[in-house]
Each structure stands twice: as C-alpha cells, then as structure tokens.
PDB file of C-alpha atoms in Angstrom:
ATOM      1  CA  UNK A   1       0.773 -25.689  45.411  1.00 48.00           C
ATOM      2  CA  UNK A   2      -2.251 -23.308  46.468  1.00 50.00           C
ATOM      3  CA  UNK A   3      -4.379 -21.454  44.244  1.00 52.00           C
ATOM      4  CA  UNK A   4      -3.053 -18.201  46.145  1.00 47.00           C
ATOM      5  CA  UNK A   5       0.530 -19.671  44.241  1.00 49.00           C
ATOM      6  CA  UNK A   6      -0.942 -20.559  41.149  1.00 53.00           C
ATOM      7  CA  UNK A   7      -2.586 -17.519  40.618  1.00 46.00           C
ATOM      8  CA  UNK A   8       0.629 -15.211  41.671  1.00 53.00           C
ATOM      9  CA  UNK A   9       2.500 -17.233  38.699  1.00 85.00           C
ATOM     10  CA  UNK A  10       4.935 -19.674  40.390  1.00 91.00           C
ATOM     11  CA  UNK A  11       4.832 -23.052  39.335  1.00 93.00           C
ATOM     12  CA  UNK A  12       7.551 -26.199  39.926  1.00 93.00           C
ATOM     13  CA  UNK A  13      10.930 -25.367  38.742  1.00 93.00           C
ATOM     14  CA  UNK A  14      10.872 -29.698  37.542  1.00 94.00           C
ATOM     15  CA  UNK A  15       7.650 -28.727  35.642  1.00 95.00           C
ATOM     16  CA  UNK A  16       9.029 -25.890  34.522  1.00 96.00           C
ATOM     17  CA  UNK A  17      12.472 -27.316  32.694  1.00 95.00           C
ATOM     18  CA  UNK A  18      10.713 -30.200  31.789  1.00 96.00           C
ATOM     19  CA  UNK A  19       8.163 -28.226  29.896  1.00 96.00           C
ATOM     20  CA  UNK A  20      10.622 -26.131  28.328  1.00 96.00           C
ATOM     21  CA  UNK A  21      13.009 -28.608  26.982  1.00 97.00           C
ATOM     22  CA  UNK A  22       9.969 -30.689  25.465  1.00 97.00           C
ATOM     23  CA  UNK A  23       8.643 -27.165  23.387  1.00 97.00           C
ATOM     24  CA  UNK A  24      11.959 -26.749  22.166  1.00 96.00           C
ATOM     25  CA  UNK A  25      12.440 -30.212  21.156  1.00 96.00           C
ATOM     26  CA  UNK A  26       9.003 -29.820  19.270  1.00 96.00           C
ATOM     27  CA  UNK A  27      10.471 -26.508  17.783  1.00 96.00           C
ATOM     28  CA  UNK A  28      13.550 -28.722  16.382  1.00 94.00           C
ATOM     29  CA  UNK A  29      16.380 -27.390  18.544  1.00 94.00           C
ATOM     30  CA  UNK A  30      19.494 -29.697  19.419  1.00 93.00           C
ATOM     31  CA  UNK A  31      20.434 -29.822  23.256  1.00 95.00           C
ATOM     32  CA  UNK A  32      16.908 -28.884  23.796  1.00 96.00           C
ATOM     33  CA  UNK A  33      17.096 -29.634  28.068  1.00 96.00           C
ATOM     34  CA  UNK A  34      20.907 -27.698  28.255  1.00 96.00           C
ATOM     35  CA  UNK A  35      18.986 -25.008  26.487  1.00 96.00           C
ATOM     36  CA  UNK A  36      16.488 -24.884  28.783  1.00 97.00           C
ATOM     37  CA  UNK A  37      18.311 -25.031  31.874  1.00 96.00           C
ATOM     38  CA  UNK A  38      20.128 -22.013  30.065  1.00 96.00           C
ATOM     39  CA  UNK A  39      16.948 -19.818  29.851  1.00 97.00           C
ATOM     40  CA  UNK A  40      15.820 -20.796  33.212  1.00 96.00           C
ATOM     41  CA  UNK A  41      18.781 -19.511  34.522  1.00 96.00           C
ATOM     42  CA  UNK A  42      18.582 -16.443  32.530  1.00 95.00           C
ATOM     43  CA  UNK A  43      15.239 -16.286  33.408  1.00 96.00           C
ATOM     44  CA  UNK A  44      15.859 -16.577  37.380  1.00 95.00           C
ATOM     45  CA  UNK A  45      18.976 -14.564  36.978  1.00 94.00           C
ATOM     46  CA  UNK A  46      21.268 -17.554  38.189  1.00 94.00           C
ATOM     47  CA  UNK A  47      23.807 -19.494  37.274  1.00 92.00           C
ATOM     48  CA  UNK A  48      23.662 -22.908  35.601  1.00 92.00           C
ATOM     49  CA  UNK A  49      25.529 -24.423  39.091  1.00 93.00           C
ATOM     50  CA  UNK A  50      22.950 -22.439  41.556  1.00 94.00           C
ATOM     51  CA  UNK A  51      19.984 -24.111  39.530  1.00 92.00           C
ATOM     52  CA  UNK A  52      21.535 -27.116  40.826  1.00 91.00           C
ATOM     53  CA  UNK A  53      20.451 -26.188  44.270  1.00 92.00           C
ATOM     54  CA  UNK A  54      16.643 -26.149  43.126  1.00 92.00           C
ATOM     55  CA  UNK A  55      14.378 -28.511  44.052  1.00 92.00           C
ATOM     56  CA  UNK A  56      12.029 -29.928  41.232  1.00 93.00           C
ATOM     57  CA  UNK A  57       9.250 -29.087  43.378  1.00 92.00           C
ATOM     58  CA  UNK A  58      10.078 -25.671  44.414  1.00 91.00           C
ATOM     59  CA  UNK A  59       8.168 -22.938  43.341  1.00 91.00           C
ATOM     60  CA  UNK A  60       9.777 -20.404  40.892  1.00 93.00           C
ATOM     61  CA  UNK A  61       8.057 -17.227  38.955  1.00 93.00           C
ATOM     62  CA  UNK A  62       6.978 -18.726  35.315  1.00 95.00           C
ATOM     63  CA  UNK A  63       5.958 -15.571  33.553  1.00 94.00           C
ATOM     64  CA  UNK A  64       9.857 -14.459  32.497  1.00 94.00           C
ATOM     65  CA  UNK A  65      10.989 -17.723  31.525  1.00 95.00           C
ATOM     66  CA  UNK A  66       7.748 -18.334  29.749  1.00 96.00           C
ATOM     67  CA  UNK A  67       8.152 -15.326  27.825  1.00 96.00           C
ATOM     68  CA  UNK A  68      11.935 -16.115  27.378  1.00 96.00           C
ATOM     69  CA  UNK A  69      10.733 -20.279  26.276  1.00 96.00           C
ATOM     70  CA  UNK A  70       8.297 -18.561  23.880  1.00 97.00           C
ATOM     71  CA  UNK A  71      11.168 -16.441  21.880  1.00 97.00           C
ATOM     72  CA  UNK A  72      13.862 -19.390  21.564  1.00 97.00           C
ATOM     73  CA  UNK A  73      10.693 -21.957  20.195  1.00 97.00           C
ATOM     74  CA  UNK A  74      10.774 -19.048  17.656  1.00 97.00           C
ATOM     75  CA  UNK A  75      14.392 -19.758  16.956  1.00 96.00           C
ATOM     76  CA  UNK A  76      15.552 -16.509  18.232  1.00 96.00           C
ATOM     77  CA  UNK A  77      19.281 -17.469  18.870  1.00 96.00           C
ATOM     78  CA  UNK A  78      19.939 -17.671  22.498  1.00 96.00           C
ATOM     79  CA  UNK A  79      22.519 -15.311  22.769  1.00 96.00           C
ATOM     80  CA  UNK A  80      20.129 -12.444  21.288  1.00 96.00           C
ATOM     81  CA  UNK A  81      17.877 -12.941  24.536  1.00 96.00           C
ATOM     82  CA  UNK A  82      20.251 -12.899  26.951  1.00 95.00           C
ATOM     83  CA  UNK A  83      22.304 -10.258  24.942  1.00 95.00           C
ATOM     84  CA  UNK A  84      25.573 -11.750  25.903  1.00 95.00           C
ATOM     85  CA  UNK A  85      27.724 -14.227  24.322  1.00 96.00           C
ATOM     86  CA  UNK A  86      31.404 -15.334  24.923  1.00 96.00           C
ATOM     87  CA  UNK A  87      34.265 -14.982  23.152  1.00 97.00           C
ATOM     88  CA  UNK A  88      37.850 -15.313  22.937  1.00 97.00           C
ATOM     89  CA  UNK A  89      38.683 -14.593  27.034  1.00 95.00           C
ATOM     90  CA  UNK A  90      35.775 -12.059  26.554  1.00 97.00           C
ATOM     91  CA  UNK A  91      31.961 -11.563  27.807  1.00 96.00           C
ATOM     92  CA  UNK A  92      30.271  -9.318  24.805  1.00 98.00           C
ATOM     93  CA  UNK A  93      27.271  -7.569  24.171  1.00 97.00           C
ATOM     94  CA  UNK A  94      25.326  -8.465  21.561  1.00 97.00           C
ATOM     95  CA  UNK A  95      22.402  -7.349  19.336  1.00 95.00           C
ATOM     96  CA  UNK A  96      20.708  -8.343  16.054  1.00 94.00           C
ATOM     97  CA  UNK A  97      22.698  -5.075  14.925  1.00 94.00           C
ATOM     98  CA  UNK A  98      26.162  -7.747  14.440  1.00 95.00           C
ATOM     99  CA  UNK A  99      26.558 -11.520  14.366  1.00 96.00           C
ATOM    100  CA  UNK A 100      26.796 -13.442  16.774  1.00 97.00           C
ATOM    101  CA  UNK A 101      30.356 -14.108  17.823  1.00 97.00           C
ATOM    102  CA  UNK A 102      31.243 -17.551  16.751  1.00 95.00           C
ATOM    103  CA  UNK A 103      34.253 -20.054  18.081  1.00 95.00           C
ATOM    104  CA  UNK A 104      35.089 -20.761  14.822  1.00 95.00           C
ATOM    105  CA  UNK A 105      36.176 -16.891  14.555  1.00 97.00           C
ATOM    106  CA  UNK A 106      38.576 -17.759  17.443  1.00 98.00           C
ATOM    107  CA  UNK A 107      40.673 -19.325  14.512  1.00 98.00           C
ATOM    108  CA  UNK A 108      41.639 -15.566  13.601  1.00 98.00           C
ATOM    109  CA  UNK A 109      43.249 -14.698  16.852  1.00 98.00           C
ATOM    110  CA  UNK A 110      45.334 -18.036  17.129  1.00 97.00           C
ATOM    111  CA  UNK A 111      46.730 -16.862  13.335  1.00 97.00           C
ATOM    112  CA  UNK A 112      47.557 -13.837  14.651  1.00 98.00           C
ATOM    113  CA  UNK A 113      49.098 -15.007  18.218  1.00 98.00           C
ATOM    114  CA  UNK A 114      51.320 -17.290  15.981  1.00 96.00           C
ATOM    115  CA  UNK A 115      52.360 -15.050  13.033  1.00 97.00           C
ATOM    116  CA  UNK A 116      52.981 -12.220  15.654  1.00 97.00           C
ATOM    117  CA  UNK A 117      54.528 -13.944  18.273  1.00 96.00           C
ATOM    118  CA  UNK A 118      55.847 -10.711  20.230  1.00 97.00           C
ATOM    119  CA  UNK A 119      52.603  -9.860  22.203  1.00 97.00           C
ATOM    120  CA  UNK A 120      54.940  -6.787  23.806  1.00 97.00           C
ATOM    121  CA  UNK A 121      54.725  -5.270  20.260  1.00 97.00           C
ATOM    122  CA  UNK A 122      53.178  -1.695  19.721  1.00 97.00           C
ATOM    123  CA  UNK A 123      51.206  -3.235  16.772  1.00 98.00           C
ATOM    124  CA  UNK A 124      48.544  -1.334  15.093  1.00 97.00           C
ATOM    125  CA  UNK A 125      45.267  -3.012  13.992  1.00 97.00           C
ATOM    126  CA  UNK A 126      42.361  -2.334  11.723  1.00 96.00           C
ATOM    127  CA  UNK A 127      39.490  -4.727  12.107  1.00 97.00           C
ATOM    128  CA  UNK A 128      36.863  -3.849   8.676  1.00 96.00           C
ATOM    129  CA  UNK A 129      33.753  -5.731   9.520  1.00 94.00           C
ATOM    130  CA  UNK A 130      34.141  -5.292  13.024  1.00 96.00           C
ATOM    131  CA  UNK A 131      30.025  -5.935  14.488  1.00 96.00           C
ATOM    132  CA  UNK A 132      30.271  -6.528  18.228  1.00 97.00           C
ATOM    133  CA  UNK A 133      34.257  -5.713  18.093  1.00 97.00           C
ATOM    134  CA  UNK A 134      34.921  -9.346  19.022  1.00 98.00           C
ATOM    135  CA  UNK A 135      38.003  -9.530  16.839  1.00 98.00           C
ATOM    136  CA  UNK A 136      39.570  -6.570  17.305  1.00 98.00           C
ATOM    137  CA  UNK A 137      39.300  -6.636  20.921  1.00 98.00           C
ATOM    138  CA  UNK A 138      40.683 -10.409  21.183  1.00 98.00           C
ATOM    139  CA  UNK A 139      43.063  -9.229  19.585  1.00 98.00           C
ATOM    140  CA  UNK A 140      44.286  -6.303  21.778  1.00 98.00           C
ATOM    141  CA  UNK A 141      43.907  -8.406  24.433  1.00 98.00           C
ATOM    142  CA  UNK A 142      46.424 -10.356  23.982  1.00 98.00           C
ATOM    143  CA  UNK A 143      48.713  -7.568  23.099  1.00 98.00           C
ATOM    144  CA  UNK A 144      48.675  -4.622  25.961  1.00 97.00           C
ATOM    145  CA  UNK A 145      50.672  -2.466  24.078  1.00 98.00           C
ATOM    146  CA  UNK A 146      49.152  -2.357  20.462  1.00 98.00           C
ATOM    147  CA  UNK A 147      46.062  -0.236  19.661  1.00 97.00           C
ATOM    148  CA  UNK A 148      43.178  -0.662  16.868  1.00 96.00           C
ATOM    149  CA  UNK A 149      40.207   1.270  14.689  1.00 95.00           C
ATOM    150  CA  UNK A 150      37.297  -1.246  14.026  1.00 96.00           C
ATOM    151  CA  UNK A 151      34.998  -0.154  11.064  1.00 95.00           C
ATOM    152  CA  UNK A 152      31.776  -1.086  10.181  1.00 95.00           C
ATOM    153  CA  UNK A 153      28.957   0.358   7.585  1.00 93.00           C
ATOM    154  CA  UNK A 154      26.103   0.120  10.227  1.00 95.00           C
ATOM    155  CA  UNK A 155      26.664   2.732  13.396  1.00 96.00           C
ATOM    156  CA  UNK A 156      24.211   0.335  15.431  1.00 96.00           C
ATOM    157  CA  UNK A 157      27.232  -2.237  14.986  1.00 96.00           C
ATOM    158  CA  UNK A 158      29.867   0.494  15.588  1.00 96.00           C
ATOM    159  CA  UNK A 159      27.749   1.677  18.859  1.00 97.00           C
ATOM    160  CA  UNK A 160      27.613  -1.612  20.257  1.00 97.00           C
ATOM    161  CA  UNK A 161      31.576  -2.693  19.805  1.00 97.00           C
ATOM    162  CA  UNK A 162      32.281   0.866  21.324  1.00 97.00           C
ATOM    163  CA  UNK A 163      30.034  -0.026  24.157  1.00 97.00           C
ATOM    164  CA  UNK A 164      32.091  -3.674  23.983  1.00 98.00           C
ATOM    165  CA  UNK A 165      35.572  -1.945  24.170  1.00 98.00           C
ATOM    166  CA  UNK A 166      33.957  -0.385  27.547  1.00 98.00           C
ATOM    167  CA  UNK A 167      33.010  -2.935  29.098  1.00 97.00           C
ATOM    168  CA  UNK A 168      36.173  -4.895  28.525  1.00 97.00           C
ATOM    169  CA  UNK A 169      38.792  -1.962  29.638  1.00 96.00           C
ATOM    170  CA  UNK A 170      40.274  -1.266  26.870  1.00 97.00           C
ATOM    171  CA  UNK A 171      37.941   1.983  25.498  1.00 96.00           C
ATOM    172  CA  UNK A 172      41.741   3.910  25.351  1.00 96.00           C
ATOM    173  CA  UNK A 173      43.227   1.469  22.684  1.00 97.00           C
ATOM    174  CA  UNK A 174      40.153   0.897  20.544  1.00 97.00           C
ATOM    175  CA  UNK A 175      38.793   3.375  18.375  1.00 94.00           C
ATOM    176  CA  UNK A 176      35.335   1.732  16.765  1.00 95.00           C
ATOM    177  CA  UNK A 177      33.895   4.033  13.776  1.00 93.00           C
ATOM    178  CA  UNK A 178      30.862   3.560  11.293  1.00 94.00           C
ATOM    179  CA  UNK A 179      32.504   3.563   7.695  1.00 90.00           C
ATOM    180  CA  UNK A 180      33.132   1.928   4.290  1.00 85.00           C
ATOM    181  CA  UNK A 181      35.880  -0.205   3.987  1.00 77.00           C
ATOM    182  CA  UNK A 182      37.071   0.854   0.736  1.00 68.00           C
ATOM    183  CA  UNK A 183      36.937   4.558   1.571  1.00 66.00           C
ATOM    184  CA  UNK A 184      37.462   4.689   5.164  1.00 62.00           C
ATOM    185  CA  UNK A 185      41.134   5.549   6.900  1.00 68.00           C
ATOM    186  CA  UNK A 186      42.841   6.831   3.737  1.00 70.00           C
ATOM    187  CA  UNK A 187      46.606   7.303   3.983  1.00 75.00           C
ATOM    188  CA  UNK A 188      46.578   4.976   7.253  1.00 85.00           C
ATOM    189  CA  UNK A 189      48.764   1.587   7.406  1.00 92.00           C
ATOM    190  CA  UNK A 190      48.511  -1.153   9.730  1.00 95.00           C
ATOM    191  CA  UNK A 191      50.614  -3.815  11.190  1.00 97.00           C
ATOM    192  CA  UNK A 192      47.740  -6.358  11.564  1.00 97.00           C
ATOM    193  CA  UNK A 193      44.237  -6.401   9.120  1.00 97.00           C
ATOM    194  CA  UNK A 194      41.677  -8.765  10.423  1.00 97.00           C
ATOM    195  CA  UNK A 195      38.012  -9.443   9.396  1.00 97.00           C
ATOM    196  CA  UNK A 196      35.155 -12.056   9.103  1.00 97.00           C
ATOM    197  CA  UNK A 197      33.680 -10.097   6.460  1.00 96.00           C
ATOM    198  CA  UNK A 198      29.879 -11.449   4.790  1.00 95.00           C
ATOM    199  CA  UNK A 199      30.750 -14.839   2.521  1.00 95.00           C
ATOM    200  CA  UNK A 200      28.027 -16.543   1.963  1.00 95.00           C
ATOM    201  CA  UNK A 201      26.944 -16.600  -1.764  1.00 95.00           C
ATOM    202  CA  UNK A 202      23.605 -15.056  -2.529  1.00 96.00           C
ATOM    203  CA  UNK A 203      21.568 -18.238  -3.165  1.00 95.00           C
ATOM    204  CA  UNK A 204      22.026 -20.035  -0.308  1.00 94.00           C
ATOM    205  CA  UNK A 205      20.890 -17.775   2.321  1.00 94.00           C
ATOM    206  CA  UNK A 206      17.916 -19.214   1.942  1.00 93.00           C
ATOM    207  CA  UNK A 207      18.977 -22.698   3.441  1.00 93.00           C
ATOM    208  CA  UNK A 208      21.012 -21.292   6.643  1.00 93.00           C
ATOM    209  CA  UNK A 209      19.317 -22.435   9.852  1.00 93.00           C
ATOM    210  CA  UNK A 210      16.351 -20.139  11.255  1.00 93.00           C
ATOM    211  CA  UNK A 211      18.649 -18.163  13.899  1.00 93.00           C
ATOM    212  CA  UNK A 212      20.526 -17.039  11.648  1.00 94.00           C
ATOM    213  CA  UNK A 213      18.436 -16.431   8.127  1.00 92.00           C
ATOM    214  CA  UNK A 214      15.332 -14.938  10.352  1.00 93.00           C
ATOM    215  CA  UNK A 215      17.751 -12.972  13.126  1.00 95.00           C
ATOM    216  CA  UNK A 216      20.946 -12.028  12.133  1.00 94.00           C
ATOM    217  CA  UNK A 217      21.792  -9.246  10.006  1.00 93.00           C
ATOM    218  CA  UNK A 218      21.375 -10.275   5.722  1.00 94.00           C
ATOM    219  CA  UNK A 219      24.245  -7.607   5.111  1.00 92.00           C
ATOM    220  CA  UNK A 220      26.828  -9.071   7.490  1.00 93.00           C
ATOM    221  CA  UNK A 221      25.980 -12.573   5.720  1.00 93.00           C
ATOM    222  CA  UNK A 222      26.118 -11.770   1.851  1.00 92.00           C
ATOM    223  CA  UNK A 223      28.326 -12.023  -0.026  1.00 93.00           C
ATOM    224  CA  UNK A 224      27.223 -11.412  -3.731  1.00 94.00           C
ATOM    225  CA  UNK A 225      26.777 -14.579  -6.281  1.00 94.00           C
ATOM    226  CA  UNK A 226      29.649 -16.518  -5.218  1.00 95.00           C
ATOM    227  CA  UNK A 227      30.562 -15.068  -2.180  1.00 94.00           C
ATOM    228  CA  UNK A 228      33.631 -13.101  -2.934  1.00 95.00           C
ATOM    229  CA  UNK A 229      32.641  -9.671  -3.271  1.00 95.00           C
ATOM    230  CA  UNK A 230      33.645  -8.759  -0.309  1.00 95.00           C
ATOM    231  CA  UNK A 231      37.193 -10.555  -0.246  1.00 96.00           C
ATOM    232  CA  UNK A 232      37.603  -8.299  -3.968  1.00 95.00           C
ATOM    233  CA  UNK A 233      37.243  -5.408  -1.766  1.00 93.00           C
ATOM    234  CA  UNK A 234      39.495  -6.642   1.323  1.00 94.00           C
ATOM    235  CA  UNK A 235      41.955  -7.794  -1.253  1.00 94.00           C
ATOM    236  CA  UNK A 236      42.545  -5.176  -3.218  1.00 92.00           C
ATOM    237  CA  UNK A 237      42.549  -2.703  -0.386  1.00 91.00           C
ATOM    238  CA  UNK A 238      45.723  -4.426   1.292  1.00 93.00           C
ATOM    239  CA  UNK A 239      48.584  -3.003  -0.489  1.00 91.00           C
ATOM    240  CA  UNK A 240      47.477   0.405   0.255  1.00 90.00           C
ATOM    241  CA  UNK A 241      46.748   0.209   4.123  1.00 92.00           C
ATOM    242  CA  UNK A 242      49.317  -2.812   5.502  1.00 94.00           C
ATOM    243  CA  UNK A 243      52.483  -1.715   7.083  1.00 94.00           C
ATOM    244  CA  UNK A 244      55.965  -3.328   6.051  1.00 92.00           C
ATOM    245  CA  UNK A 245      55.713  -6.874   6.759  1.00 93.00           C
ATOM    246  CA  UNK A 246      52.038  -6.596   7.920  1.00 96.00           C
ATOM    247  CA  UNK A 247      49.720  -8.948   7.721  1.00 97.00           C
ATOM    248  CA  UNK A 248      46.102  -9.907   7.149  1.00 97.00           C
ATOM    249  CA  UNK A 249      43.716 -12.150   8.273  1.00 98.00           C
ATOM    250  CA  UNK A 250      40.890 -13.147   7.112  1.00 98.00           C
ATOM    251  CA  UNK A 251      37.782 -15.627   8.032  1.00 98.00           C
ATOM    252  CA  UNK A 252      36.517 -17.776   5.392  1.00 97.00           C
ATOM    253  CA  UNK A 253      33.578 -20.296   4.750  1.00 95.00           C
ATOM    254  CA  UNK A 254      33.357 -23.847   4.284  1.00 94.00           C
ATOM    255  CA  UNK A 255      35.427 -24.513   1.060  1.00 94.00           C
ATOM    256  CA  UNK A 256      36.618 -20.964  -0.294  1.00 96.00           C
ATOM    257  CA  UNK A 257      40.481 -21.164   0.432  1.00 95.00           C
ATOM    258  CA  UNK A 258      41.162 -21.796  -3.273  1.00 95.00           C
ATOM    259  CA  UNK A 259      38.723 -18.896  -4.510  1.00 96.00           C
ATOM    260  CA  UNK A 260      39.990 -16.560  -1.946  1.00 96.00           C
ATOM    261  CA  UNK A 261      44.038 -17.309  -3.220  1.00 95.00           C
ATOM    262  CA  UNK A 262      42.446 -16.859  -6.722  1.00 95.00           C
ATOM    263  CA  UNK A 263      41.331 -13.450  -5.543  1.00 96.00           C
ATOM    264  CA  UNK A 264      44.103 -12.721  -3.416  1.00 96.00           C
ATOM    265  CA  UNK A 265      46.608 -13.488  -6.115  1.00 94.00           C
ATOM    266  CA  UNK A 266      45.100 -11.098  -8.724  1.00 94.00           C
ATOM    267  CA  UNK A 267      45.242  -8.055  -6.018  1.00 94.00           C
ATOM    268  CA  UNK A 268      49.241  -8.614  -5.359  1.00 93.00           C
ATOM    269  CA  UNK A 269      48.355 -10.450  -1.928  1.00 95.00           C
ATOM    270  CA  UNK A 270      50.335 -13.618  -0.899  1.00 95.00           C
ATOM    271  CA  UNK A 271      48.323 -16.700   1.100  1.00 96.00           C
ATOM    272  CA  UNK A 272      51.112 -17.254   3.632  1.00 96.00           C
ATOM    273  CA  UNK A 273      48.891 -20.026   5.596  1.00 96.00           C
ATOM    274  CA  UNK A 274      45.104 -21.538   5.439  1.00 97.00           C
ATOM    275  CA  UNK A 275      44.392 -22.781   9.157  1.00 96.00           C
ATOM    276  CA  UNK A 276      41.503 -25.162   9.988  1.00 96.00           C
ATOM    277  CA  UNK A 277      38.684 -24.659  12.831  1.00 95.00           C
ATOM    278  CA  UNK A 278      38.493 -26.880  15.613  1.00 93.00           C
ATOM    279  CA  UNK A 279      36.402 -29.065  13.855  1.00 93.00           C
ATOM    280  CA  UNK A 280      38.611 -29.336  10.849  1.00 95.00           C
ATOM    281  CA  UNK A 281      37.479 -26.821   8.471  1.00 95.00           C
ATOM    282  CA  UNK A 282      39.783 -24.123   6.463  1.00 96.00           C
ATOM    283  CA  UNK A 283      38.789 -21.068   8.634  1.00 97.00           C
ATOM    284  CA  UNK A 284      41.597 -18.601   8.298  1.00 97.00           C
ATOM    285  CA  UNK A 285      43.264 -17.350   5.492  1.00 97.00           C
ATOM    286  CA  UNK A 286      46.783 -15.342   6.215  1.00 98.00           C
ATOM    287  CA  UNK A 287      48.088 -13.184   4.280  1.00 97.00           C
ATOM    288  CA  UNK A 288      50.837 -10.579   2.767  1.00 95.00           C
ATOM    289  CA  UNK A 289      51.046  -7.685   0.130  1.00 90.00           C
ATOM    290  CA  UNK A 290      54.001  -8.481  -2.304  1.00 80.00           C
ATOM    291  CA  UNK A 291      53.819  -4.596  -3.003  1.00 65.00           C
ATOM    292  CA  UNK A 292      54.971  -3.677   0.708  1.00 54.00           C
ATOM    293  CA  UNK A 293      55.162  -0.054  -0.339  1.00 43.00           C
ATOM    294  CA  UNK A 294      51.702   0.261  -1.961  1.00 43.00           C
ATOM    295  CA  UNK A 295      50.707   2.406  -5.090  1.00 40.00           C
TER     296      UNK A 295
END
C-alpha cells in the first residue's frame, strides 16, 4: 500500500474486518465478526454475498466504516445505524423514535393468521402502540382487503410508521395517528386489536442490555412497578372498541401470562390462547370481550 493510499484513507478490507470484529469483541458484543462483516457492508454499501468477492488485501475507504465501528463499540444497536431492520415479510425504517422491531413480535401476527383464518376478510384493525408500524402493517399484509389506524403518543413514532406504510404500498389502508390510547378513536370498533405495548416493570430497566437501556425509547419500555399499567389500560379499553367476535392481541414479557389473565379477567376480557416465541417463551396473549356489545 503507498503512502499516496494511506493518506487518501483506504486500508485492507482483511485488516479492516479483522480490526473491527476484535473492538467489538473488546466492547462485549456476541457474533462480534458477523457484526462486522454487517457494518462493512453497510459501510461499503454492499451486500453480505458481494463482500465475499473482496480480497483481504484489497484496498477499501476506512473512514465510514470506522465511524460506523466506533458507534456499535458504543452499543448503539445495529439496526439504528443502518436505519433498517426486518420484519415479518417487511424491510422498515427505523429510528430511536420506536423500538426496534423484534422476531419475537412475529408471534402476534401468527395469532392473528390462525384466529382469523379468512385472509379475504374486510377486517378492521387498530394497532395502540404502533412505533415503526411493524404490527399493523404485518398484519395488513397478509390480509389485502382489511384496513387499519395505528396510534401512538409520540408523532416522531407516528411519522416514521406513516413513512413505513409508504414504503411498503400500503399508505391507502393504513391510517398512522399520534394519540392516547385511552382517549383516542372514540365510538370506533375493530375486528382485530393488536399491540406490544411497554411491560417491563420500573426497576429493572436498569439491568436491560446497553442497546436497549442507553438507545431505545424509556416510554415504549415502562411499564409502571410491575409492569401492568399499560395492559390496565389495553384491558379495560376492549369492550368499548372490539367488534362482535373481535379479538385482541397482545405481546407480553417473560413470565406475565398469569398477571395479564388476572388483569384481563377483572376488565370482562377472556384469555382465549397464550402462544410461545420461537424460543419457547409465552409471547402472545389472545383475547375476547365477554361484553361483545360494550357499555
């Protein structure tokens, strides 16, 4: 390599990976050469298969994946520098406005595909919660005939999922507003209720992992002393906005099935199913108003 080359910035792609993976090892983070390969190629704008066409000696720019190395060893979460993450059948925006769509989340929509089998159905949604959209628009896109309104309290979040509905077509069936839950769409009744609403309990924020207590959004991830303020809310709101035989679904965390039926039950609200994650943990909670009619 000249000095011409040095000085201009470009250094050995081998050097370069092999540098990055052993700073984020250093920094703690699992997978640490996969994630570098990842911001290399976000860095080079390629794919992970056309980095396999690099030579470990060839010479590549350093400054943007330098810059990109330095904000991961921070523990920003990956998808928050590229600003992209996957989910569902979907490629979505993302910003440190909303969480970070998760695959346990995906739980939700495979409730939903089951429970309402007829994906021809003119079905009418509500997503409350709805940060990048990522429910709400899984959802509609496996039914082509149903519409939705997502609602969230921060208009960032609401900004970005309309920006999300966009991007994935289907801006003329999604209707993405900032709002309160317990206030917002009064007199309206849905077939389907979704929402991964905030339910962790106050005192342990402070153990999550560093992506997520330093980046994500606090509001999205509280919820009150034992992490069922929000479900109080969600509960109690469901007789008054689901549709004969509608149904809701709900994300939970590790462990509060039985304190969510506790709350359900005291609203009116039967648990029709509790489905497990991919990795074996109750993740969605189904369920019904017994008082189809609402007060």
């Amino acid at each position: 390599m000249s000095r011409a080359e040095i000085q201009a910035g470009f250094q050995p792609f081998g050097v370069l990976l092999s540098q990055g993976a052993r700073q984020l090892s250093d920094a703690g983070i699992e997978n640490a050469r996969r994630e570098s390969r990842l911001l290399m190629a976000h860095a080079l704008e390629k794919s992970l298969e056309q980095l396999l066409t690099l030579s470990p000696h060839e010479l590549v720019p350093a400054e943007e994946f330098l810059a990109v190395l330095a904000r991961r060893v921070r523990r920003e979460p990956m998808a928050f520098i590229t600003g992209t993450q996957g989910f569902w059948t979907l490629d979505l925006a993302v910003s440190p406005a909303t969480l970070i769509p998760r695959a346990d989340s995906e739980t939700v929509i495979s409730c939903l595909l089951e429970h309402k089998p007829n994906q021809d159905a003119a079905l009418a949604m509500l997503d409350l919660g709805t940060g990048s959209g990522c429910l709400l628009l899984a959802a509609l896109s496996e039914y082509p005939n149903a519409w939705g309104v997502g609602v969230d309290i921060n208009p960032q979040a609401a900004s970005l999922a309309r920006r999300n509905a966009i991007g994935c077509g289907m801006a003329g069936r999604a209707s993405l507003v900032a709002g309160r839950w317990d206030t917002a769409l009064q007199g309206k009744r849905f077939d389907v209720v979704l929402s991964n609403p905030p339910y962790i309990p106050t005192a342990d924020l402070a153990g999550l992992m560093p992506e997520v207590q330093t980046y994500e959004p606090v509001a999205a991830l509280d919820g009150g002393e034992d992490g069922m303020e929000a479900y109080r809310v969600l509960c109690n709101r469901l007789p008054h906005i689901l549709a004969p035989q509608g149904i809701a679904i709900f994300e939970i965390g590790i462990g509060q099935q039985h304190d969510l039926q506790r709350v359900a039950e005291a609203a009116g609200v039967d648990v029709l199913e509790v489905r497990a994650d991919l990795g074996g943990i109750a993740r969605a909670v189904v369920l019904r108003s017994r008082a189809e009619e609402g007060a």
